CSV table of C-alpha atoms and ligand atoms in Angstrom, one decimal:
chain,number,residue,atom,x,y,z
A,23,MET,CA,-16.5,27.2,8.2
A,24,ASN,CA,-20.1,26.3,7.9
A,25,LYS,CA,-22.4,25.1,10.7
A,26,ALA,CA,-21.9,21.4,9.9
A,27,GLU,CA,-18.1,21.7,9.9
A,28,THR,CA,-18.3,23.6,13.2
A,29,GLN,CA,-20.4,20.8,14.7
A,30,LEU,CA,-18.0,18.2,13.3
A,31,LYS,CA,-15.0,20.0,14.8
A,32,ARG,CA,-16.8,20.4,18.2
A,33,GLU,CA,-17.7,16.7,18.3
A,34,GLY,CA,-14.0,15.9,18.1
A,35,GLN,CA,-13.7,16.1,21.9
A,36,ARG,CA,-13.9,12.4,22.6
A,37,SER,CA,-11.4,11.5,19.9
A,38,ARG,CA,-9.0,14.0,21.3
A,39,GLU,CA,-9.4,12.8,24.8
A,40,ILE,CA,-8.8,9.2,23.8
A,41,PHE,CA,-5.7,10.2,21.7
A,42,GLU,CA,-4.3,12.2,24.6
A,43,ARG,CA,-4.5,9.1,26.8
A,44,ALA,CA,-3.1,6.9,24.0
A,45,GLU,CA,0.0,9.2,23.8
A,46,LYS,CA,0.8,8.2,27.3
A,47,VAL,CA,1.2,4.5,26.6
A,48,LEU,CA,1.6,4.2,22.8
A,49,VAL,CA,4.6,5.8,21.0
A,50,GLY,CA,3.2,8.9,19.5
A,51,GLY,CA,-0.3,7.6,20.3
A,52,VAL,CA,-0.1,5.2,17.4
A,53,ASN,CA,1.0,1.8,16.3
A,54,SER,CA,2.2,3.0,12.9
A,55,PRO,CA,3.7,6.4,12.3
A,56,VAL,CA,1.5,7.7,9.5
A,57,ARG,CA,-1.5,7.4,11.7
A,58,ALA,CA,-0.2,10.4,13.8
A,59,PHE,CA,-1.1,12.7,10.9
A,60,ARG,CA,2.2,14.6,11.5
A,61,SER,CA,2.5,15.7,7.9
A,62,VAL,CA,-1.0,17.0,7.6
A,63,GLY,CA,-1.4,18.4,11.1
A,64,GLY,CA,-4.4,18.6,13.3
A,65,ASP,CA,-5.8,15.8,15.5
A,66,PRO,CA,-5.4,12.3,14.3
A,67,LEU,CA,-8.6,10.3,13.8
A,68,VAL,CA,-9.7,7.8,16.5
A,69,ILE,CA,-12.1,5.4,14.8
A,70,ASP,CA,-14.7,3.5,16.7
A,71,HIS,CA,-16.1,1.2,13.9
A,72,ALA,CA,-16.6,1.0,10.2
A,73,ASN,CA,-19.1,-0.3,7.7
A,74,GLY,CA,-18.9,-0.5,3.9
A,75,GLN,CA,-17.1,2.6,2.6
A,76,HIS,CA,-17.6,4.6,5.9
A,77,LEU,CA,-15.5,5.0,9.0
A,78,TYR,CA,-17.1,6.3,12.2
A,79,ASP,CA,-14.9,8.1,14.6
A,80,ALA,CA,-15.1,8.1,18.4
A,81,ASP,CA,-17.4,11.1,18.2
A,82,GLY,CA,-19.8,9.4,15.8
A,83,ASN,CA,-18.7,11.4,12.8
A,84,GLU,CA,-19.2,9.5,9.5
A,85,LEU,CA,-16.2,9.7,7.1
A,86,LEU,CA,-16.1,8.5,3.5
A,87,ASP,CA,-12.9,6.3,3.6
A,88,TYR,CA,-10.4,6.6,0.8
A,89,VAL,CA,-7.6,4.9,2.8
A,90,CYS,CA,-9.3,1.5,3.2
A,91,SER,CA,-6.7,0.4,5.6
A,92,TRP,CA,-4.0,1.3,3.1
A,93,GLY,CA,-5.7,-0.8,0.4
A,94,ALA,CA,-6.5,-4.0,2.4
A,95,ILE,CA,-10.2,-3.3,2.6
A,96,ILE,CA,-11.2,-3.8,-1.1
A,97,LEU,CA,-14.7,-5.1,-0.4
A,98,GLY,CA,-15.7,-2.5,2.1
A,99,HIS,CA,-15.5,-2.6,5.9
A,100,ALA,CA,-17.3,-5.2,7.9
A,101,ASN,CA,-18.0,-7.3,4.8
A,102,PRO,CA,-20.7,-9.7,5.9
A,103,ALA,CA,-19.1,-12.9,4.4
A,104,ILE,CA,-15.7,-12.0,5.9
A,105,ALA,CA,-17.2,-11.1,9.3
A,106,GLU,CA,-19.2,-14.4,9.4
A,107,ALA,CA,-16.1,-16.4,8.3
A,108,VAL,CA,-14.0,-14.9,11.1
A,109,ALA,CA,-16.8,-15.4,13.7
A,110,HIS,CA,-17.2,-19.0,12.6
A,111,GLN,CA,-13.5,-19.8,12.9
A,112,ALA,CA,-13.2,-18.0,16.2
A,113,ARG,CA,-15.6,-20.5,17.6
A,114,ARG,CA,-13.4,-23.3,16.2
A,115,GLY,CA,-10.1,-21.9,17.3
A,116,THR,CA,-8.0,-19.1,16.0
A,117,SER,CA,-4.5,-20.5,15.8
A,118,PHE,CA,-3.0,-24.0,16.3
A,119,GLY,CA,0.6,-23.7,15.2
A,120,VAL,CA,-0.1,-26.7,13.1
A,121,THR,CA,-1.2,-27.0,9.5
A,122,THR,CA,-4.9,-26.7,8.5
A,123,GLU,CA,-6.6,-27.4,5.2
A,124,LEU,CA,-7.6,-23.7,5.2
A,125,GLU,CA,-4.0,-22.7,4.3
A,126,LEU,CA,-4.1,-25.0,1.3
A,127,GLU,CA,-7.5,-23.5,0.3
A,128,LEU,CA,-6.3,-19.9,0.4
A,129,ALA,CA,-3.0,-20.9,-1.4
A,130,MET,CA,-5.0,-22.6,-4.1
A,131,LEU,CA,-7.2,-19.5,-4.6
A,132,ILE,CA,-4.1,-17.3,-4.9
A,133,SER,CA,-2.3,-19.6,-7.3
A,134,LYS,CA,-5.5,-19.8,-9.4
A,135,ALA,CA,-5.5,-16.0,-9.6
A,136,ILE,CA,-1.7,-15.8,-10.1
A,137,PRO,CA,-0.8,-19.1,-11.8
A,138,PHE,CA,3.0,-18.4,-11.9
A,139,LEU,CA,3.1,-18.7,-8.1
A,140,GLU,CA,3.8,-22.4,-8.0
A,141,LYS,CA,4.6,-22.4,-4.3
A,142,ILE,CA,3.6,-19.9,-1.6
A,143,ARG,CA,4.6,-19.3,2.0
A,144,PHE,CA,2.2,-17.4,4.2
A,145,VAL,CA,3.5,-14.8,6.7
A,146,SER,CA,1.7,-12.2,8.7
A,147,SER,CA,2.8,-8.9,7.3
A,148,GLY,CA,4.1,-7.4,4.1
A,149,THR,CA,7.4,-6.6,5.8
A,150,GLU,CA,7.8,-10.3,6.6
A,151,ALA,CA,7.0,-11.2,3.0
A,152,THR,CA,9.5,-8.9,1.4
A,153,MET,CA,12.2,-9.5,4.1
A,154,SER,CA,11.9,-13.3,3.5
A,155,ALA,CA,11.9,-12.9,-0.3
A,156,VAL,CA,15.2,-10.9,-0.1
A,157,ARG,CA,16.7,-13.5,2.3
A,158,LEU,CA,15.7,-16.2,-0.2
A,159,ALA,CA,17.2,-14.4,-3.1
A,160,ARG,CA,20.4,-13.9,-1.2
A,161,GLY,CA,20.4,-17.5,-0.1
A,162,ILE,CA,19.9,-18.8,-3.6
A,163,THR,CA,22.4,-16.5,-5.3
A,164,LYS,CA,24.9,-16.4,-2.4
A,165,ARG,CA,25.2,-12.6,-3.1
A,166,ASP,CA,24.6,-9.8,-0.6
A,167,PHE,CA,23.6,-6.6,-2.5
A,168,ILE,CA,20.1,-5.7,-3.5
A,169,VAL,CA,18.8,-3.0,-5.7
A,170,LYS,CA,15.7,-1.0,-4.7
A,171,PHE,CA,14.1,2.1,-6.0
A,172,GLU,CA,14.0,5.5,-4.3
A,173,GLY,CA,10.6,6.2,-2.9
A,174,CYS,CA,9.5,2.6,-3.0
A,175,TYR,CA,8.5,1.1,0.3
A,176,HIS,CA,8.8,-2.6,1.0
A,177,GLY,CA,8.0,-2.6,4.8
A,178,HIS,CA,10.3,-1.8,7.6
A,179,ALA,CA,13.0,-4.5,7.4
A,180,ASP,CA,16.5,-3.0,7.8
A,181,SER,CA,17.4,-3.6,4.1
A,182,PHE,CA,14.5,-1.4,2.9
A,183,LEU,CA,14.8,1.7,5.1
A,184,SER,CA,17.1,3.9,3.0
A,185,ARG,CA,15.5,6.5,0.7
A,186,ALA,CA,12.2,4.7,1.2
A,187,GLY,CA,8.6,5.9,0.6
A,188,SER,CA,5.5,5.8,2.7
A,189,GLY,CA,6.0,6.8,6.4
A,190,LEU,CA,9.7,7.5,5.9
A,191,ALA,CA,9.1,9.9,3.1
A,192,THR,CA,6.2,11.4,5.1
A,193,LEU,CA,8.4,12.0,8.1
A,194,GLY,CA,11.5,13.0,6.0
A,195,ILE,CA,13.7,10.0,7.3
A,196,ALA,CA,16.1,9.4,4.4
A,197,GLU,CA,18.4,7.0,6.3
A,198,CYS,CA,16.9,5.2,9.4
A,199,PRO,CA,19.1,5.2,12.5
A,200,GLY,CA,19.6,1.7,14.0
A,201,VAL,CA,20.3,0.1,10.6
A,202,PRO,CA,24.0,-1.0,10.7
A,203,GLN,CA,26.0,0.8,8.1
A,204,VAL,CA,27.4,-2.4,6.8
A,205,LEU,CA,23.9,-3.6,6.1
A,206,ALA,CA,22.7,-0.3,4.7
A,207,GLU,CA,25.6,-0.3,2.2
A,208,LEU,CA,24.2,-3.5,0.7
A,209,THR,CA,21.1,-1.7,-0.4
A,210,LEU,CA,21.6,0.2,-3.7
A,211,ASN,CA,19.0,2.8,-4.4
A,212,VAL,CA,18.3,4.0,-7.9
A,213,PRO,CA,15.6,6.2,-9.4
A,214,PHE,CA,12.3,4.5,-10.4
A,215,ASN,CA,11.9,4.3,-14.2
A,216,ASP,CA,15.7,4.6,-14.8
A,217,LEU,CA,17.1,1.5,-16.4
A,218,GLN,CA,20.4,3.2,-17.1
A,219,ALA,CA,20.9,3.6,-13.3
A,220,VAL,CA,20.1,-0.1,-12.8
A,221,GLU,CA,22.7,-1.0,-15.5
A,222,LYS,CA,25.2,1.2,-13.7
A,223,ALA,CA,24.5,-0.4,-10.3
A,224,PHE,CA,25.1,-3.9,-11.8
A,225,SER,CA,28.3,-2.7,-13.6
A,226,ALA,CA,29.7,-1.3,-10.3
A,227,HIS,CA,28.8,-4.4,-8.3
A,228,LYS,CA,29.5,-7.2,-10.8
A,229,GLY,CA,28.5,-10.6,-9.5
A,230,LYS,CA,27.4,-9.2,-6.1
A,231,ILE,CA,23.7,-8.3,-6.5
A,232,ALA,CA,21.3,-10.9,-5.4
A,233,ALA,CA,18.1,-9.2,-6.5
A,234,VAL,CA,16.2,-6.2,-7.7
A,235,ILE,CA,13.0,-5.5,-5.7
A,236,VAL,CA,10.4,-3.3,-7.2
A,237,GLU,CA,6.7,-2.3,-6.7
A,238,PRO,CA,5.4,-2.9,-10.2
A,239,ILE,CA,3.3,0.2,-9.8
A,240,ALA,CA,4.8,2.4,-7.1
A,241,ALA,CA,2.2,3.4,-4.5
A,242,ASN,CA,4.4,4.5,-1.6
A,243,MET,CA,5.7,7.7,-2.9
A,244,GLY,CA,2.2,8.4,-4.1
A,245,VAL,CA,1.2,6.5,-7.2
A,246,VAL,CA,3.9,6.4,-9.9
A,247,LEU,CA,3.4,4.3,-13.0
A,248,PRO,CA,6.2,2.3,-14.7
A,249,GLU,CA,7.1,3.7,-18.1
A,250,PRO,CA,6.9,1.4,-21.1
A,251,GLY,CA,9.7,-1.1,-21.1
A,252,PHE,CA,10.9,-0.4,-17.6
A,253,LEU,CA,9.7,-3.6,-15.9
A,254,LYS,CA,10.6,-5.8,-18.8
A,255,GLY,CA,14.0,-4.1,-18.8
A,256,LEU,CA,14.5,-4.8,-15.1
A,257,ARG,CA,13.9,-8.5,-15.6
A,258,GLU,CA,16.3,-8.6,-18.5
A,259,ILE,CA,19.1,-6.7,-16.7
A,260,ALA,CA,18.6,-8.8,-13.5
A,261,HIS,CA,18.7,-12.1,-15.3
A,262,ARG,CA,21.6,-11.1,-17.5
A,263,ASN,CA,23.6,-10.4,-14.3
A,264,GLY,CA,22.6,-13.6,-12.5
A,265,ALA,CA,20.2,-11.8,-10.1
A,266,LEU,CA,16.5,-12.4,-9.3
A,267,LEU,CA,13.6,-10.0,-9.8
A,268,ILE,CA,11.4,-9.7,-6.8
A,269,VAL,CA,8.0,-8.0,-7.6
A,270,ASP,CA,6.4,-6.5,-4.5
A,271,GLU,CA,2.7,-6.8,-5.0
A,272,VAL,CA,1.7,-6.2,-1.4
A,273,ILE,CA,-0.4,-3.3,-2.5
A,274,THR,CA,-1.2,-4.2,-6.2
A,275,GLY,CA,-1.8,-8.0,-5.8
A,276,LEU,CA,-5.5,-8.6,-6.5
A,277,ARG,CA,-6.1,-4.8,-6.2
A,278,LEU,CA,-6.3,-3.9,-9.9
A,279,ARG,CA,-7.8,-7.2,-11.0
A,280,ASN,CA,-8.4,-10.7,-9.7
A,281,GLY,CA,-4.7,-11.5,-10.3
A,282,SER,CA,-1.4,-9.8,-10.4
A,283,ALA,CA,-0.4,-6.4,-11.7
A,284,GLN,CA,2.5,-8.3,-13.4
A,285,GLU,CA,0.1,-10.0,-15.7
A,286,LEU,CA,-1.5,-6.7,-16.5
A,287,LEU,CA,1.9,-5.2,-17.2
A,288,GLY,CA,3.3,-8.2,-19.2
A,289,ILE,CA,6.1,-9.2,-16.8
A,290,GLU,CA,6.8,-12.0,-14.4
A,291,GLY,CA,9.0,-11.8,-11.4
A,292,ASP,CA,11.0,-14.7,-10.1
A,293,LEU,CA,9.5,-14.1,-6.6
A,294,THR,CA,6.4,-12.2,-5.8
A,295,THR,CA,5.2,-10.7,-2.5
A,296,LEU,CA,1.5,-10.3,-1.5
A,297,GLY,CA,-0.4,-8.8,1.4
A,298,LYS,CA,-3.3,-6.5,2.2
A,299,VAL,CA,-6.1,-7.7,-0.1
A,300,ILE,CA,-5.3,-11.4,0.4
A,301,GLY,CA,-6.1,-11.2,4.1
A,302,GLY,CA,-9.5,-9.5,3.7
A,303,GLY,CA,-8.5,-7.0,6.3
A,304,VAL,CA,-6.9,-9.5,8.7
A,305,PRO,CA,-3.1,-9.9,8.9
A,306,VAL,CA,-2.1,-12.2,5.9
A,307,ALA,CA,0.8,-11.8,3.6
A,308,ALA,CA,2.8,-14.2,1.5
A,309,TYR,CA,5.8,-14.7,-0.8
A,310,GLY,CA,5.9,-17.1,-3.6
A,311,GLY,CA,7.3,-18.1,-7.0
A,312,TYR,CA,8.5,-21.1,-9.0
A,313,ALA,CA,8.9,-24.2,-6.9
A,314,GLU,CA,12.6,-24.5,-7.9
A,315,LEU,CA,13.2,-21.3,-6.0
A,316,MET,CA,10.8,-21.6,-3.2
A,317,ASN,CA,12.1,-25.1,-2.4
A,318,HIS,CA,15.2,-23.4,-1.0
A,319,VAL,CA,13.1,-22.4,2.0
A,320,ALA,CA,13.1,-24.5,5.2
A,321,PRO,CA,12.1,-27.2,5.8
A,322,LEU,CA,13.0,-28.2,2.2
A,323,GLY,CA,16.0,-26.0,2.0
A,324,PRO,CA,18.4,-24.1,4.3
A,325,VAL,CA,16.9,-20.6,3.9
A,326,TYR,CA,15.1,-20.1,7.2
A,327,GLN,CA,11.8,-18.3,7.8
A,328,ALA,CA,9.1,-19.1,10.4
A,329,GLY,CA,6.1,-17.5,12.1
A,330,THR,CA,4.0,-18.6,15.0
A,331,LEU,CA,0.8,-17.2,13.5
A,332,ALA,CA,1.7,-17.7,9.9
A,333,GLY,CA,-1.3,-19.2,8.1
A,334,ASN,CA,-3.4,-19.2,11.2
A,335,PRO,CA,-7.0,-20.4,10.5
A,336,LEU,CA,-8.7,-17.2,11.5
A,337,ALA,CA,-6.7,-15.2,9.0
A,338,MET,CA,-7.0,-17.9,6.3
A,339,ARG,CA,-10.8,-17.9,6.7
A,340,ALA,CA,-10.9,-14.1,6.2
A,341,GLY,CA,-8.7,-14.4,3.1
A,342,ILE,CA,-10.7,-17.2,1.6
A,343,ALA,CA,-14.0,-15.3,2.2
A,344,ALA,CA,-12.4,-12.2,0.5
A,345,LEU,CA,-11.0,-13.9,-2.5
A,346,LYS,CA,-14.2,-15.9,-3.2
A,347,GLN,CA,-15.9,-12.5,-3.6
A,348,LEU,CA,-13.2,-11.1,-5.9
A,349,THR,CA,-14.4,-13.3,-8.7
A,350,LYS,CA,-17.7,-11.5,-8.9
A,351,PRO,CA,-18.2,-10.3,-12.5
A,352,GLY,CA,-17.7,-6.6,-13.0
A,353,LEU,CA,-16.4,-5.9,-9.5
A,354,TYR,CA,-13.0,-4.5,-10.6
A,355,GLU,CA,-14.5,-2.8,-13.6
A,356,ARG,CA,-16.9,-0.9,-11.5
A,357,MET,CA,-14.3,0.2,-9.0
A,358,THR,CA,-12.1,1.4,-11.9
A,359,GLN,CA,-15.0,3.3,-13.5
A,360,LEU,CA,-15.7,5.1,-10.2
A,361,ALA,CA,-12.0,5.9,-9.7
A,362,GLU,CA,-11.8,7.3,-13.2
A,363,ARG,CA,-14.8,9.5,-12.6
A,364,LEU,CA,-13.2,10.8,-9.4
A,365,VAL,CA,-9.9,11.5,-11.1
A,366,SER,CA,-11.3,13.2,-14.1
A,367,GLY,CA,-13.6,15.3,-11.8
A,368,LEU,CA,-10.7,16.3,-9.6
A,369,ARG,CA,-8.7,17.3,-12.7
A,370,VAL,CA,-11.6,19.6,-13.7
A,371,GLU,CA,-11.8,21.1,-10.2
A,372,LEU,CA,-8.1,21.7,-9.9
A,373,SER,CA,-8.0,23.3,-13.4
A,374,ALA,CA,-11.0,25.5,-12.5
A,375,VAL,CA,-9.2,27.1,-9.6
A,376,GLY,CA,-5.8,27.2,-11.4
A,377,ILE,CA,-4.0,25.0,-8.8
A,378,PRO,CA,-1.1,23.1,-10.5
A,379,ALA,CA,-1.4,19.4,-9.8
A,380,GLN,CA,-0.8,16.0,-11.3
A,381,ILE,CA,-3.0,13.0,-10.7
A,382,ASN,CA,-1.4,9.6,-11.2
A,383,ALA,CA,-3.9,6.7,-11.2
A,384,ILE,CA,-4.5,3.2,-12.2
A,385,GLY,CA,-7.5,1.0,-11.4
A,386,SER,CA,-8.9,2.0,-8.0
A,387,VAL,CA,-5.7,3.6,-6.8
A,388,ALA,CA,-4.7,7.3,-7.2
A,389,THR,CA,-2.6,10.2,-5.9
A,390,VAL,CA,-3.0,13.9,-6.3
A,391,PHE,CA,0.4,15.5,-6.4
A,392,PHE,CA,0.4,19.3,-5.9
A,393,THR,CA,3.2,20.0,-8.4
A,394,PRO,CA,3.1,21.4,-11.9
A,395,GLY,CA,5.4,18.8,-13.4
A,396,PRO,CA,4.9,15.1,-14.3
A,397,VAL,CA,5.7,12.7,-11.4
A,398,ARG,CA,7.7,9.8,-12.8
A,399,ASN,CA,10.0,9.1,-9.8
A,400,TYR,CA,10.7,10.0,-6.2
A,401,ALA,CA,12.6,13.2,-7.0
A,402,ASP,CA,9.5,14.4,-9.0
A,403,ALA,CA,7.2,13.4,-6.2
A,404,ARG,CA,9.2,15.3,-3.6
A,405,ARG,CA,8.8,18.5,-5.6
A,406,SER,CA,5.2,18.4,-4.5
A,407,ASP,CA,3.9,21.2,-2.3
A,408,THR,CA,3.3,19.0,0.8
A,409,LYS,CA,1.9,22.0,2.7
A,410,ARG,CA,-0.8,22.4,0.0
A,411,TYR,CA,-1.5,18.7,0.2
A,412,ALA,CA,-2.0,19.1,3.9
A,413,ARG,CA,-4.4,22.0,3.4
A,414,PHE,CA,-6.4,19.9,0.9
A,415,PHE,CA,-6.5,17.0,3.4
A,416,ARG,CA,-7.7,19.3,6.2
A,417,GLU,CA,-10.3,21.0,4.1
A,418,MET,CA,-11.7,17.7,3.0
A,419,LEU,CA,-11.8,16.0,6.4
A,420,PRO,CA,-14.4,18.4,8.0
A,421,ARG,CA,-16.5,17.8,4.8
A,422,GLY,CA,-16.5,14.1,5.8
A,423,ILE,CA,-13.9,12.9,3.3
A,424,PHE,CA,-10.9,11.0,4.6
A,425,LEU,CA,-7.9,11.0,2.2
A,426,ALA,CA,-4.5,9.5,2.8
A,427,PRO,CA,-2.9,11.6,5.6
A,428,SER,CA,0.3,12.0,3.5
A,429,GLN,CA,1.3,13.2,0.1
A,430,PHE,CA,3.4,10.1,-0.3
A,431,GLU,CA,0.6,7.6,-0.1
A,432,ALA,CA,-2.4,6.7,-2.3
A,433,VAL,CA,-6.1,6.8,-2.1
A,434,PHE,CA,-8.0,3.6,-2.6
A,435,LEU,CA,-11.6,2.8,-3.6
A,436,SER,CA,-13.5,-0.2,-2.4
A,437,ALA,CA,-16.3,-2.2,-3.9
A,438,ALA,CA,-18.6,-0.5,-1.4
A,439,HIS,CA,-18.0,3.0,-2.9
A,440,THR,CA,-20.9,4.4,-4.9
A,441,ALA,CA,-21.4,6.9,-7.7
A,442,GLY,CA,-23.0,9.1,-5.1
A,443,ASP,CA,-19.9,9.0,-3.0
A,444,ILE,CA,-17.9,10.3,-6.0
A,445,ASP,CA,-20.3,13.1,-6.6
A,446,ARG,CA,-20.1,14.0,-2.9
A,447,THR,CA,-16.3,13.9,-3.0
A,448,LEU,CA,-16.1,16.1,-6.0
A,449,ALA,CA,-18.5,18.7,-4.5
A,450,ALA,CA,-16.3,18.7,-1.3
A,451,ALA,CA,-13.2,19.0,-3.4
A,452,ARG,CA,-14.7,22.0,-5.3
A,453,GLU,CA,-15.3,23.8,-2.0
A,454,ALA,CA,-11.9,22.8,-0.6
A,455,LEU,CA,-9.9,23.9,-3.6
A,456,GLN,CA,-11.8,27.2,-3.9
A,457,SER,CA,-10.9,27.8,-0.2
A,458,ILE,CA,-7.2,27.0,-0.9
A,459,ALA,CA,-7.1,29.0,-4.1
A,460,ALA,CA,-8.5,32.0,-2.2
A,461,GLU,CA,-5.6,32.0,0.2
A,462,PRO,CA,-2.8,34.6,-0.3
A,463,ALA,CA,0.1,32.9,-2.2
B,29,HOZ,N1,2.0,0.4,4.9
B,29,HOZ,C1,1.4,1.5,4.2
B,29,HOZ,C2,2.3,1.8,3.0
B,29,HOZ,N2,1.6,2.4,2.0
B,29,HOZ,C3,1.3,2.6,5.2
B,29,HOZ,C4,0.5,2.2,6.4
B,29,HOZ,C5,1.4,2.3,7.6
B,29,HOZ,O1,2.6,2.4,7.5
B,29,HOZ,O2,0.8,2.3,8.7
């Protein structure tokens, strides 16, 4: 380890001391499991502040951030316009529990970006958005079963916690205790990219499936792209069987373009869920769709969903400030170009040291899978060498590069990342991969 890395390691004392105290009062020292770094080992980060593309830990170490709060921070940390909007609203009141015009303003910005969302309901987390969309689909169709895809993650509502991605895949939790068996049985898991399996599920549960829920680009088993015809086929099968298609764009919504991934992929769900980017780093999520479907939600219809802080003015101001910047010409193209440079550079470095790996990527989102084979579903993703991923993560961190602390997540770029950051990342990757390749097999 070179002098700088030794110094970085030594300076981890304060972070470690804070985390040790946190473990006494917070479960595992964290408020979301993946932050415990269990699958990559070593001390979890404790962050003091952030700016642009950088995080600064409690010991003052600067880290180039490729997690970006799991995709929410698309403009970079402490974005001046968002910070000013939040400060301004904080002085005017943060939450009233009564409607404000700000909710209308953010909804209008979203429906301008995603025109097929005729009506929207704001909630405060991606989990609430997907949970509410499934409840709405069940309420409309009067059916109980849902189809989801192995390795996809739609938040931690009971119906989604079987064979799910993200933190469950990271911790190896296939079936979550605490979910009643009668409820778990209503969730039918099938492989991503497998339309035949979807057909079989509908044949075996004729007239009983309310909806299919899918990430249009899976990003919670690592990034897995839909194969040609898959998403269109899903919509056709669902509609042929009287079910709805819920497209979970909590990660992809306004991430790849100033709009939906659905438009990019040529499909349209009946209901869409959004989150992360639309809140500008403050808790905002939403579900929406055609008015004829959304009007089943209370108070217009009987499908109940509510939230004390839903649409609160503080969060709305942050979302508005974020979305107004996403219309900037060239913003997405530049992020994509940088991501493409990173991906092609990593492929060169991996090949140079003879480490078998696949990189799945689209726009500013990517995952390096340490496996020789293509990754087109969860079974493929799980063949990855997670120990080698963990080594890569731990070789990159002392070099100042913060990657997703799990093989089953994605890395994200923000508008704050620069070409110099990519060069620095590739130089660190070269050293890291040479170190890994030099290890005895
Ligand atoms: N929600 C994210 C799914 N990719 C992971 C972040 C977390 O669970 O804390």
